[in-house]
Short mmCIF file of C-alpha atoms in Angstrom, two decimals:
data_model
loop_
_atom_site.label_atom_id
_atom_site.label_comp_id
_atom_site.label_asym_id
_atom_site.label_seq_id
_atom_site.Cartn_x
_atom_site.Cartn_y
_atom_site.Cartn_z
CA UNK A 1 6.80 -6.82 -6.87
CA UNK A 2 9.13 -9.25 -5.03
CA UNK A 3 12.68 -9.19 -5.20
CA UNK A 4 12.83 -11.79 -7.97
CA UNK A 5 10.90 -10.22 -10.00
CA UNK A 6 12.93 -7.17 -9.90
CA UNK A 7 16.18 -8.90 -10.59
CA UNK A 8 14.30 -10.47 -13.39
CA UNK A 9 13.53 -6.99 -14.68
CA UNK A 10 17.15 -5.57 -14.45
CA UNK A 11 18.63 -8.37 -16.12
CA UNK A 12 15.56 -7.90 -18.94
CA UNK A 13 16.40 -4.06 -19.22
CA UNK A 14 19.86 -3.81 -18.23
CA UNK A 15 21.23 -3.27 -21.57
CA UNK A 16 18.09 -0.35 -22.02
CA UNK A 17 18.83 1.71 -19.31
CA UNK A 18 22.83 1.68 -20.13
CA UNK A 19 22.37 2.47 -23.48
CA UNK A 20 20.05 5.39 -22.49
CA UNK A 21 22.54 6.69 -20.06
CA UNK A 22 25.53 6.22 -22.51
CA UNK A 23 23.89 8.12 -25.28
CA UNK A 24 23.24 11.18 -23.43
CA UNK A 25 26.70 11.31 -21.78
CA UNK A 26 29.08 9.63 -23.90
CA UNK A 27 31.41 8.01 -20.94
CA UNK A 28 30.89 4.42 -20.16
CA UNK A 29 31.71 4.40 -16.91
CA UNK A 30 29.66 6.93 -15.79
CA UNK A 31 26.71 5.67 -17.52
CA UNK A 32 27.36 2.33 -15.79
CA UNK A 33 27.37 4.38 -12.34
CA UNK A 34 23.51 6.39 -14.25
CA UNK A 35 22.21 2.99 -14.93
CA UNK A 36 23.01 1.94 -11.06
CA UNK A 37 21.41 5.02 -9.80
CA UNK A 38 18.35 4.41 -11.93
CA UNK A 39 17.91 0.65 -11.39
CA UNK A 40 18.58 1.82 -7.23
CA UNK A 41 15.96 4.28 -7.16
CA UNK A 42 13.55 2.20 -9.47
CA UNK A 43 13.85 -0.15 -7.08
CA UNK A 44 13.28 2.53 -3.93
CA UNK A 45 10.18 3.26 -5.89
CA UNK A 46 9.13 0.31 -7.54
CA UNK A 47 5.37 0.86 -5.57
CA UNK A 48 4.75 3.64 -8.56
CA UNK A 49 5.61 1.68 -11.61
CA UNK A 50 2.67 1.23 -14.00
CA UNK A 51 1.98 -2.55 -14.28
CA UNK A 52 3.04 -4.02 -18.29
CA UNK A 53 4.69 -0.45 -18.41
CA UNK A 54 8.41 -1.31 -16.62
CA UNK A 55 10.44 -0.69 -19.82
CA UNK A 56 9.08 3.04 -20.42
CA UNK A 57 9.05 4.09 -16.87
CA UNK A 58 12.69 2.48 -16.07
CA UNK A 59 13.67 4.72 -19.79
CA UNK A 60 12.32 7.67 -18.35
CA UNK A 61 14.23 7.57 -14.93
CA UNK A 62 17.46 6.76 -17.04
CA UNK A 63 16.75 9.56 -19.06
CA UNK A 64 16.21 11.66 -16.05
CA UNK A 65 19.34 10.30 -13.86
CA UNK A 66 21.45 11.51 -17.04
CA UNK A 67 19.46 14.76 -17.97
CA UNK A 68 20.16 15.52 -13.74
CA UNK A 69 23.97 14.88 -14.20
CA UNK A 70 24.17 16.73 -17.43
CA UNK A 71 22.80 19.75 -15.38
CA UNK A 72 24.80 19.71 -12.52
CA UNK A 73 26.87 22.05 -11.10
CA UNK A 74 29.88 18.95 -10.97
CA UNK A 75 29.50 18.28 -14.50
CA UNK A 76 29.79 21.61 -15.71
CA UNK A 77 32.84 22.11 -13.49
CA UNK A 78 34.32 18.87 -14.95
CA UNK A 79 33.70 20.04 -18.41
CA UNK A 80 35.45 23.53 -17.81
CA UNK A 81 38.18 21.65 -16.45
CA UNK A 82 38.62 19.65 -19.31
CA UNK A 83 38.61 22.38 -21.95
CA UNK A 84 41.79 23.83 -20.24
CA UNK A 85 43.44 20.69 -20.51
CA UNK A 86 43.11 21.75 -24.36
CA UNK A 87 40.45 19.01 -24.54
CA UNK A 88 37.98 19.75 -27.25
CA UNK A 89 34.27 20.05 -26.73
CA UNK A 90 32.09 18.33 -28.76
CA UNK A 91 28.56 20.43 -29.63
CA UNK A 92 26.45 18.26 -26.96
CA UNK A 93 28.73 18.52 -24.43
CA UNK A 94 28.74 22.91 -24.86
CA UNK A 95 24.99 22.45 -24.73
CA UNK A 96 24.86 21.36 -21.67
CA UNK A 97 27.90 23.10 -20.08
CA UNK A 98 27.54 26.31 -21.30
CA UNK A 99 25.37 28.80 -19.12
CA UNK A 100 22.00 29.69 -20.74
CA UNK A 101 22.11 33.51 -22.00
CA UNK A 102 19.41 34.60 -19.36
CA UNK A 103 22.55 33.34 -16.58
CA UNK A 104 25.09 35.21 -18.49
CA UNK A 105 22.99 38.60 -18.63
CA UNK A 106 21.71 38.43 -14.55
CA UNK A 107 25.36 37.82 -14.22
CA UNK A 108 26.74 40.90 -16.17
CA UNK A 109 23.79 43.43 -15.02
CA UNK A 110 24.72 41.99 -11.04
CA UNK A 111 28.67 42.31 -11.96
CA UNK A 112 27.28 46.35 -13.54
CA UNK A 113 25.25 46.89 -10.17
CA UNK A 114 27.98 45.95 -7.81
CA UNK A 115 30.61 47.73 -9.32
CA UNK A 116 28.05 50.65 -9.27
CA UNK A 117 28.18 50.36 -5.60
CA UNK A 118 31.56 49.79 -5.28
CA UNK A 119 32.15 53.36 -7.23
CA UNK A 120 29.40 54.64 -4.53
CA UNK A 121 31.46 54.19 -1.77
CA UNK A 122 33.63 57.45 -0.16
CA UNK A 123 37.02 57.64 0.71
CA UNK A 124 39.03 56.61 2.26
CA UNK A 125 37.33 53.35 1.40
CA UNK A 126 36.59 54.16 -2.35
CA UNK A 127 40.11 53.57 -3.81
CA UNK A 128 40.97 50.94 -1.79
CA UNK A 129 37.72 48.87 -2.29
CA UNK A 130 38.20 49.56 -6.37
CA UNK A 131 42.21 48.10 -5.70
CA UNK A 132 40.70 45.37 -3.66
CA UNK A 133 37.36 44.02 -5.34
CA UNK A 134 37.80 45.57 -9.15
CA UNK A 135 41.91 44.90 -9.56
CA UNK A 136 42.27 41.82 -7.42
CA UNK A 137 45.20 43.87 -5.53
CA UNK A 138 46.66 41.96 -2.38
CA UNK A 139 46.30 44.20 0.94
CA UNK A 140 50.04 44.11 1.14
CA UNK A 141 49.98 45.74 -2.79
CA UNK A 142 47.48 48.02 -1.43
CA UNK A 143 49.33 49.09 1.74
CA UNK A 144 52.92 49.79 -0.05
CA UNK A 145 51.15 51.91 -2.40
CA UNK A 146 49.14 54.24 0.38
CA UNK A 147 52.26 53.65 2.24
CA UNK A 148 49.45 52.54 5.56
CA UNK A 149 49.64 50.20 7.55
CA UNK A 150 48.47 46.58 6.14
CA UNK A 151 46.20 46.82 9.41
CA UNK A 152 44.34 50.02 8.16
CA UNK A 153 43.80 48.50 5.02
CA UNK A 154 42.30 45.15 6.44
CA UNK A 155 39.84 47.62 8.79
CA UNK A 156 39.16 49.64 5.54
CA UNK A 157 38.09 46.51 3.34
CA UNK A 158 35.94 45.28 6.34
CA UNK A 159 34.36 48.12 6.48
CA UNK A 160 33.82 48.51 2.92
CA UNK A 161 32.75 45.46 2.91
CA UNK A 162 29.93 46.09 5.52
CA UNK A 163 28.42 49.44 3.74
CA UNK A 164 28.60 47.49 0.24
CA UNK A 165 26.36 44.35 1.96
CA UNK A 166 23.78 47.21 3.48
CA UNK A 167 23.33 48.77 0.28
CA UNK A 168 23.03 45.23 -1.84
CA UNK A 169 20.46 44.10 0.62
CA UNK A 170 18.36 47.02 0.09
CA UNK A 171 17.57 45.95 -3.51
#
């Protein structure tokens, strides 16, 4: 396909792939940026487009361009950050920012597993490593209320720290 041709097919399917990329995430200007990505790698891979098929396969990469954003670790991050603001979420947008219940479970069982081994450890490293990892306790908390030295602490933590990544690599 030479390069007139493929300006002759944006201009043709423009509209298409924008539309396609605005449905599926509801902001303009980032389905402006979609369609660019999808016309830019349509055009990096223009060698594998289906001759008489250029409108289904340039829908498809739209579809997948937005589908790939919708997934992304960004655009969950963005969509957290705009429920704080107070920002309502509409259903669509939960779908895809919410983590999938199979996530949420590995996460609780690890969270369960390596509090496990945090409860595993002796002392002196035991109470300090529950202050620490479990109570989000500064080392300067920690230290006043030992009455120790803010040093001892640190070398407590790292070691801690050392037994409870031997005994998570084991599983």
């Amino acid at each position: 396909m030479t390069e007139e041709q493929f300006k002759e097919l944006v201009n043709r399917y423009e509209r298409l792939v924008y539309t396609i990329c605005y449905q599926m995430v509801r902001d303009s200007q980032l389905a402006e940026d979609l369609a660019q990505e999808t016309f830019l790698s349509a055009y990096l891979h223009i060698n594998s487009c289906p001759s008489g098929a250029e409108k289904p396969w340039l829908a498809r990469i739209a579809t997948n361009k937005a589908k790939d954003y919708l997934k992304s670790a960004y655009n969950r991050k963005v969509a957290l950050a705009q429920t704080d603001d107070s920002e309502t979420l509409t259903a669509h947008d939960a779908l895809y920012s919410a983590p999938a219940p199979e996530d949420i479970y590995i996460s609780q069982e690890s969270i369960a597993y390596v509090r496990e081994q945090i409860m595993a450890l002796k002392e002196p490293y035991l109470k300090v490593s529950v202050l620490f990892f479990l109570e989000d306790k500064t080392v300067d908390e920690i230290s006043q209320m030992f009455q120790r030295p803010s040093k001892t602490v640190h070398t407590q933590l790292y070691r801690a720290k050392s037994m409870l990544k031997l005994s998570l690599k084991e599983v």
